[in-house]
Short mmCIF file of C-alpha atoms in Angstrom, two decimals:
data_model
loop_
_atom_site.label_atom_id
_atom_site.label_comp_id
_atom_site.label_asym_id
_atom_site.label_seq_id
_atom_site.Cartn_x
_atom_site.Cartn_y
_atom_site.Cartn_z
CA UNK A 557 -30.35 -2.39 5.53
CA UNK A 558 -28.93 -5.84 6.18
CA UNK A 559 -26.87 -6.21 9.34
CA UNK A 560 -26.01 -9.92 9.53
CA UNK A 561 -25.12 -12.05 6.51
CA UNK A 562 -25.02 -15.83 6.33
CA UNK A 563 -22.39 -16.86 3.76
CA UNK A 564 -22.36 -20.59 2.88
CA UNK A 565 -18.98 -21.79 1.62
CA UNK A 566 -17.49 -24.97 0.23
CA UNK A 567 -14.10 -26.13 -1.04
CA UNK A 568 -14.38 -24.85 -4.61
CA UNK A 569 -12.58 -22.02 -6.42
CA UNK A 570 -15.93 -20.23 -6.75
CA UNK A 571 -16.24 -20.12 -2.99
CA UNK A 572 -12.95 -18.19 -2.70
CA UNK A 573 -14.37 -15.44 -4.90
CA UNK A 574 -17.72 -15.55 -3.11
CA UNK A 575 -16.03 -14.92 0.22
CA UNK A 576 -14.22 -11.89 -1.22
CA UNK A 577 -17.46 -10.46 -2.61
CA UNK A 578 -19.39 -11.13 0.59
CA UNK A 579 -16.73 -9.47 2.73
CA UNK A 580 -16.69 -6.37 0.53
CA UNK A 581 -20.50 -6.25 0.55
CA UNK A 582 -20.62 -6.55 4.33
CA UNK A 583 -17.92 -3.91 4.71
CA UNK A 584 -19.87 -1.37 2.68
CA UNK A 585 -23.00 -2.07 4.74
CA UNK A 586 -21.26 -2.15 8.10
CA UNK A 587 -22.67 -5.65 8.56
CA UNK A 588 -21.26 -8.76 10.18
CA UNK A 589 -20.92 -12.25 8.67
CA UNK A 590 -21.48 -15.78 9.80
CA UNK A 591 -19.68 -18.19 7.49
CA UNK A 592 -21.36 -21.58 7.20
CA UNK A 593 -20.25 -24.95 5.90
CA UNK A 594 -22.50 -28.00 5.59
CA UNK A 595 -20.61 -31.27 5.46
CA UNK A 596 -21.99 -34.60 4.35
CA UNK A 597 -22.42 -37.28 6.99
CA UNK A 598 -19.56 -39.53 5.95
CA UNK A 599 -19.71 -41.51 9.18
CA UNK A 600 -23.16 -42.78 8.24
CA UNK A 601 -21.88 -44.46 5.10
CA UNK A 602 -21.71 -48.23 5.30
CA UNK A 603 -19.12 -48.40 2.55
CA UNK A 604 -17.25 -46.10 0.22
CA UNK A 605 -14.10 -44.01 0.08
CA UNK A 606 -14.69 -42.33 3.44
CA UNK A 607 -15.09 -45.65 5.20
CA UNK A 608 -11.92 -47.02 3.61
CA UNK A 609 -9.91 -43.95 4.61
CA UNK A 610 -11.32 -44.06 8.14
CA UNK A 611 -10.22 -47.67 8.59
CA UNK A 612 -6.83 -47.50 6.87
CA UNK A 613 -5.64 -44.01 7.82
CA UNK A 614 -7.47 -42.36 10.73
CA UNK A 615 -5.22 -39.28 10.58
CA UNK A 616 -6.00 -38.69 6.89
CA UNK A 617 -9.70 -39.24 7.59
CA UNK A 618 -9.62 -36.66 10.38
CA UNK A 619 -8.20 -34.09 7.97
CA UNK A 620 -10.23 -34.87 4.86
CA UNK A 621 -13.60 -35.37 6.52
CA UNK A 622 -13.37 -33.37 9.74
CA UNK A 623 -10.49 -30.87 9.79
CA UNK A 624 -11.21 -29.59 6.28
CA UNK A 625 -14.35 -27.75 7.44
CA UNK A 626 -12.42 -25.80 10.06
CA UNK A 627 -9.73 -24.95 7.51
CA UNK A 628 -12.27 -23.50 5.07
CA UNK A 629 -14.02 -21.49 7.75
CA UNK A 630 -10.81 -20.17 9.29
CA UNK A 631 -9.57 -18.90 5.94
CA UNK A 632 -12.92 -17.19 5.32
CA UNK A 633 -12.68 -15.56 8.74
CA UNK A 634 -9.20 -14.34 7.84
CA UNK A 635 -10.59 -12.61 4.74
CA UNK A 636 -13.22 -10.82 6.83
CA UNK A 637 -10.77 -9.93 9.58
CA UNK A 638 -8.42 -8.37 7.01
CA UNK A 639 -11.16 -5.88 6.11
CA UNK A 640 -12.29 -5.25 9.67
CA UNK A 641 -15.58 -7.10 9.17
CA UNK A 642 -16.87 -8.81 12.35
CA UNK A 643 -17.39 -12.49 11.73
CA UNK A 644 -18.15 -15.87 13.22
CA UNK A 645 -18.42 -19.34 11.74
CA UNK A 646 -20.63 -22.38 11.99
CA UNK A 647 -20.53 -25.87 10.56
CA UNK A 648 -22.85 -28.82 10.65
CA UNK A 649 -23.12 -32.35 9.31
CA UNK A 650 -26.07 -32.62 6.96
CA UNK A 651 -26.70 -34.46 3.70
CA UNK A 652 -29.21 -31.80 2.58
CA UNK A 653 -27.23 -28.57 2.24
CA UNK A 654 -30.11 -26.23 1.49
CA UNK A 655 -31.99 -27.27 4.62
CA UNK A 656 -28.83 -26.85 6.67
CA UNK A 657 -28.32 -23.36 5.24
CA UNK A 658 -31.88 -22.32 6.08
CA UNK A 659 -31.59 -23.75 9.60
CA UNK A 660 -28.31 -21.91 10.13
CA UNK A 661 -29.84 -18.64 8.98
CA UNK A 662 -32.67 -19.05 11.49
CA UNK A 663 -30.47 -20.10 14.41
CA UNK A 664 -28.03 -17.21 13.92
CA UNK A 665 -30.79 -14.64 13.24
CA UNK A 666 -29.27 -13.58 9.93
CA UNK A 667 -31.25 -11.18 7.76
CA UNK A 668 -29.64 -12.08 4.40
CA UNK A 669 -28.16 -15.19 2.80
CA UNK A 670 -25.27 -14.31 0.48
CA UNK A 671 -24.30 -17.20 -1.76
CA UNK A 672 -23.12 -18.23 -5.21
CA UNK A 673 -24.25 -21.02 -7.45
CA UNK A 674 -22.51 -23.80 -9.31
CA UNK A 675 -25.50 -24.40 -11.57
CA UNK A 676 -26.23 -23.54 -15.15
CA UNK A 677 -27.83 -20.30 -16.28
CA UNK A 678 -31.60 -20.41 -15.95
CA UNK A 679 -34.22 -18.77 -18.14
CA UNK A 680 -34.21 -15.94 -15.61
CA UNK A 681 -30.57 -15.25 -16.43
CA UNK A 682 -29.34 -16.35 -12.99
CA UNK A 683 -26.82 -19.02 -12.16
CA UNK A 684 -29.01 -21.21 -10.00
CA UNK A 685 -27.83 -24.67 -9.04
CA UNK A 686 -30.14 -27.12 -7.35
CA UNK A 687 -29.18 -26.21 -3.77
CA UNK A 688 -29.14 -22.47 -4.47
CA UNK A 689 -32.55 -22.62 -6.13
CA UNK A 690 -33.97 -24.50 -3.14
CA UNK A 691 -32.56 -21.90 -0.75
CA UNK A 692 -34.09 -19.12 -2.85
CA UNK A 693 -37.51 -20.76 -3.03
CA UNK A 694 -37.71 -21.89 0.61
CA UNK A 695 -35.93 -19.10 2.47
CA UNK A 696 -37.86 -16.91 4.87
CA UNK A 697 -35.31 -14.10 4.48
CA UNK A 698 -33.83 -12.45 1.36
CA UNK A 699 -31.21 -14.37 -0.62
CA UNK A 700 -28.58 -12.60 -2.70
CA UNK A 701 -27.07 -14.83 -5.39
CA UNK A 702 -23.66 -13.53 -6.41
CA UNK A 703 -23.23 -13.59 -10.17
CA UNK A 704 -20.87 -16.33 -11.29
CA UNK A 705 -19.35 -17.42 -14.55
CA UNK A 706 -16.56 -19.65 -15.81
CA UNK A 707 -13.48 -18.13 -14.14
CA UNK A 708 -10.84 -16.60 -16.39
CA UNK A 709 -7.14 -17.33 -15.97
CA UNK A 710 -6.81 -14.03 -14.14
CA UNK A 711 -9.61 -14.85 -11.73
CA UNK A 712 -8.17 -18.31 -11.12
CA UNK A 713 -4.68 -16.98 -10.42
CA UNK A 714 -5.90 -14.19 -8.16
CA UNK A 715 -8.10 -16.70 -6.34
CA UNK A 716 -5.07 -18.89 -5.61
CA UNK A 717 -3.04 -15.91 -4.39
CA UNK A 718 -5.86 -14.74 -2.12
CA UNK A 719 -6.39 -18.25 -0.81
CA UNK A 720 -2.70 -18.56 0.05
CA UNK A 721 -2.84 -15.21 1.82
CA UNK A 722 -5.80 -16.45 3.85
CA UNK A 723 -3.94 -19.63 4.71
CA UNK A 724 -1.06 -17.56 6.08
CA UNK A 725 -3.43 -15.28 7.98
CA UNK A 726 -5.22 -18.31 9.43
CA UNK A 727 -1.95 -19.77 10.70
CA UNK A 728 -0.94 -16.48 12.32
CA UNK A 729 -4.34 -16.11 13.94
CA UNK A 730 -4.08 -19.65 15.28
CA UNK A 731 -0.67 -18.86 16.76
CA UNK A 732 -1.96 -15.71 18.49
CA UNK A 733 -4.96 -17.66 19.77
CA UNK A 734 -2.68 -20.35 21.18
CA UNK A 735 -0.53 -17.80 23.01
CA UNK A 736 -3.49 -15.81 24.32
CA UNK A 737 -5.18 -18.94 25.63
CA UNK A 738 -1.98 -19.99 27.41
CA UNK A 739 -1.59 -16.57 29.00
CA UNK A 740 -5.22 -16.42 30.15
CA UNK A 741 -5.15 -19.98 31.50
CA UNK A 742 -1.76 -19.56 33.12
CA UNK A 743 -0.37 -22.53 31.19
CA UNK A 744 2.42 -23.11 28.69
CA UNK A 745 1.57 -23.09 24.96
CA UNK A 746 2.06 -26.30 23.03
CA UNK A 747 5.69 -26.05 21.93
CA UNK A 748 5.22 -28.72 19.28
CA UNK A 749 2.47 -26.71 17.64
CA UNK A 750 4.58 -23.54 17.67
CA UNK A 751 7.44 -25.40 16.02
CA UNK A 752 4.99 -26.78 13.46
CA UNK A 753 3.85 -23.24 12.67
CA UNK A 754 7.46 -22.15 12.22
CA UNK A 755 8.01 -25.04 9.85
CA UNK A 756 4.87 -24.24 7.85
CA UNK A 757 5.78 -20.57 7.41
CA UNK A 758 9.33 -21.41 6.36
CA UNK A 759 8.30 -24.10 3.88
CA UNK A 760 5.23 -22.57 2.28
CA UNK A 761 4.84 -18.76 2.37
CA UNK A 762 8.57 -18.09 2.34
CA UNK A 763 9.69 -21.10 0.36
CA UNK A 764 7.00 -21.07 -2.31
CA UNK A 765 4.56 -18.17 -2.23
CA UNK A 766 6.90 -15.17 -2.14
CA UNK A 767 9.27 -16.51 -4.84
CA UNK A 768 6.34 -17.22 -7.17
CA UNK A 769 5.02 -13.69 -6.65
CA UNK A 770 8.33 -12.12 -7.58
CA UNK A 771 9.24 -14.50 -10.42
CA UNK A 772 5.87 -14.34 -12.15
CA UNK A 773 3.35 -11.75 -10.93
CA UNK A 774 5.80 -8.95 -10.14
CA UNK A 775 7.98 -9.63 -13.18
CA UNK A 776 5.05 -9.63 -15.59
CA UNK A 777 3.67 -6.43 -14.13
CA UNK A 778 7.04 -4.70 -14.52
CA UNK A 779 7.08 -5.77 -18.17
CA UNK A 780 3.68 -4.19 -18.84
CA UNK A 781 3.92 -0.91 -16.90
CA UNK A 782 6.31 1.24 -14.89
CA UNK A 783 3.51 2.77 -12.82
CA UNK A 784 3.71 0.02 -10.20
CA UNK A 785 7.50 -0.17 -9.94
CA UNK A 786 7.80 1.85 -6.74
CA UNK A 787 5.22 -0.31 -5.02
CA UNK A 788 6.80 -3.50 -6.32
CA UNK A 789 10.22 -2.33 -5.09
CA UNK A 790 8.75 -1.79 -1.63
CA UNK A 791 7.04 -5.19 -1.59
CA UNK A 792 10.25 -6.93 -2.59
CA UNK A 793 12.04 -5.12 0.23
CA UNK A 794 9.29 -6.35 2.53
CA UNK A 795 9.91 -9.93 1.36
CA UNK A 796 13.50 -9.54 2.52
CA UNK A 797 12.33 -7.97 5.76
CA UNK A 798 9.93 -10.87 6.20
CA UNK A 799 12.85 -13.31 6.14
CA UNK A 800 14.71 -11.26 8.73
CA UNK A 801 11.73 -10.95 11.07
CA UNK A 802 10.79 -14.57 10.70
CA UNK A 803 14.29 -15.90 11.30
CA UNK A 804 14.48 -13.82 14.49
CA UNK A 805 11.07 -15.15 15.55
CA UNK A 806 12.05 -18.74 14.83
CA UNK A 807 15.21 -18.26 16.89
CA UNK A 808 13.14 -16.83 19.74
CA UNK A 809 10.87 -19.90 19.70
CA UNK A 810 13.89 -22.15 20.02
CA UNK A 811 15.19 -20.03 22.88
CA UNK A 812 11.79 -20.38 24.55
CA UNK A 813 12.02 -24.14 24.12
CA UNK A 814 15.24 -24.06 26.14
CA UNK A 815 14.00 -21.59 28.75
CA UNK A 816 16.04 -18.69 27.41
CA UNK A 817 13.11 -16.41 26.49
CA UNK A 818 9.72 -15.66 28.06
CA UNK A 819 6.18 -16.23 26.87
CA UNK A 820 5.63 -12.46 26.82
CA UNK A 821 8.59 -12.02 24.49
CA UNK A 822 7.30 -14.69 22.12
CA UNK A 823 3.78 -13.30 22.13
CA UNK A 824 5.00 -9.78 21.39
CA UNK A 825 7.23 -11.01 18.56
CA UNK A 826 4.40 -13.04 17.01
CA UNK A 827 2.04 -10.06 17.25
CA UNK A 828 4.59 -7.78 15.58
CA UNK A 829 5.25 -10.31 12.82
CA UNK A 830 1.51 -10.84 12.27
CA UNK A 831 0.89 -7.11 11.92
CA UNK A 832 3.73 -6.84 9.44
CA UNK A 833 2.42 -9.72 7.34
CA UNK A 834 -1.20 -8.54 7.41
CA UNK A 835 -0.12 -5.10 6.20
CA UNK A 836 2.06 -6.68 3.53
CA UNK A 837 -0.68 -8.97 2.20
CA UNK A 838 -3.20 -6.14 2.32
CA UNK A 839 -0.88 -4.00 0.26
CA UNK A 840 -0.52 -6.72 -2.35
CA UNK A 841 -4.26 -7.27 -2.59
CA UNK A 842 -5.18 -3.60 -2.44
CA UNK A 843 -2.61 -2.26 -4.91
CA UNK A 844 -0.80 -4.95 -6.91
CA UNK A 845 -3.65 -7.29 -7.77
CA UNK A 846 -5.85 -4.45 -9.09
CA UNK A 847 -2.89 -3.14 -11.11
CA UNK A 848 -2.29 -6.61 -12.49
CA UNK A 849 -5.93 -6.91 -13.50
CA UNK A 850 -5.63 -3.59 -15.31
CA UNK A 851 -2.33 -4.03 -17.15
CA UNK A 852 -1.65 -7.74 -17.65
CA UNK A 853 -2.76 -9.54 -20.78
CA UNK A 854 -4.35 -12.96 -21.17
CA UNK A 855 -1.05 -14.63 -22.04
CA UNK A 856 0.49 -13.21 -18.85
CA UNK A 857 -2.27 -14.71 -16.73
CA UNK A 858 -1.87 -18.09 -18.43
CA UNK A 859 1.75 -18.20 -17.26
CA UNK A 860 0.99 -16.84 -13.78
CA UNK A 861 -1.92 -19.21 -13.29
CA UNK A 862 0.17 -22.18 -14.38
CA UNK A 863 2.91 -21.21 -11.93
CA UNK A 864 0.62 -20.80 -8.94
CA UNK A 865 -1.53 -23.81 -9.83
CA UNK A 866 1.67 -25.84 -9.84
CA UNK A 867 2.69 -24.68 -6.40
CA UNK A 868 4.04 -27.55 -4.38
CA UNK A 869 1.59 -26.46 -1.69
CA UNK A 870 2.41 -28.36 1.52
CA UNK A 871 -1.31 -28.76 2.20
CA UNK A 872 -2.15 -30.60 -0.99
CA UNK A 873 0.87 -31.75 -2.98
CA UNK A 874 4.38 -33.09 -2.97
CA UNK A 875 6.12 -35.98 -1.29
CA UNK A 876 5.00 -34.89 2.18
CA UNK A 877 1.35 -34.42 1.18
CA UNK A 878 -0.32 -36.35 4.00
CA UNK A 879 2.05 -34.99 6.63
CA UNK A 880 1.42 -31.36 5.69
CA UNK A 881 -2.32 -31.84 5.43
CA UNK A 882 -2.36 -32.96 9.04
CA UNK A 883 0.03 -30.17 10.01
CA UNK A 884 -2.10 -27.40 8.49
CA UNK A 885 -5.31 -28.88 9.89
CA UNK A 886 -3.78 -29.14 13.35
CA UNK A 887 -2.69 -25.51 13.25
CA UNK A 888 -5.94 -23.94 12.06
CA UNK A 889 -8.07 -26.03 14.39
CA UNK A 890 -6.49 -24.04 17.21
CA UNK A 891 -8.66 -21.13 16.06
CA UNK A 892 -11.83 -23.08 16.76
CA UNK A 893 -13.49 -20.21 18.64
CA UNK A 894 -12.72 -17.10 16.56
CA UNK A 895 -15.94 -15.33 17.58
CA UNK A 896 -14.45 -14.54 20.96
CA UNK A 897 -11.51 -12.80 19.33
CA UNK A 898 -11.42 -9.18 18.26
CA UNK A 899 -10.11 -8.35 14.78
CA UNK A 900 -6.34 -8.04 14.80
CA UNK A 901 -6.15 -5.86 11.71
#
């Protein structure tokens, strides 16, 4: 059976679901994954939006046309790591995605390409877009096309929740990577980056994500069934515990900045917090999301999807849009070599 999957991803909602399906497929097979992203060669353009952004705002260009690839790949790695699936990632600049996918499959010695399609339904009943069809017809190894359809409100909302979980996991992994690298190299970790991570966690997961879960997802589920109440009670207690653990961690980082705590103390606290959060997010995805899919009605998902779609996500919206884009990109780019890491959970 297949042992090494190549999973091409992009920045669409469909790709979020594809990653989830690929990870579950690999987990059942005991296979590993290489996530792959092919990015257009914006630097080769003589004119256009990319060129304008590059000239007027180099920092925004770095995020939109360079850092974005690492963000997508790091979040995909987080999804695999959460299920104990060994993974690596690869990106390239190529204006012909299907050729880049085939080249990546050869260079990484994958034995299956697992991908979705954005195309229309063919006479064969498959969703085959132009790039997917070309991969299927030119590939030297098997290609599995994951069935896709117009996402429902439930699928959209769950996709956003999973994506936000992966963002959080990516940030925590980046922090652990930063601390491990400093310890191995005998250097001091970048204090500015650690403070940026603290700021991101406070503003986004704690300031936006958890409240939306409780106010919309948890509330709606309580209205439809009592069977999940005990689990919801525990998750809400964990949200409170999260604030306590995080505030203590943030205080420890500030103590470290003033020489009042050691690198070992910070690394241990970050590891403990990461394990807590990974268990918490896994519990939500393993218990609450399936329960929500079972009990919630269409009108519930309309409200939930609207709430999460309207998140003032620091990466993409709000008055500090550009600043947070650069912040998130800077953080996740610290995890540039995840293949050398072992799964943390």
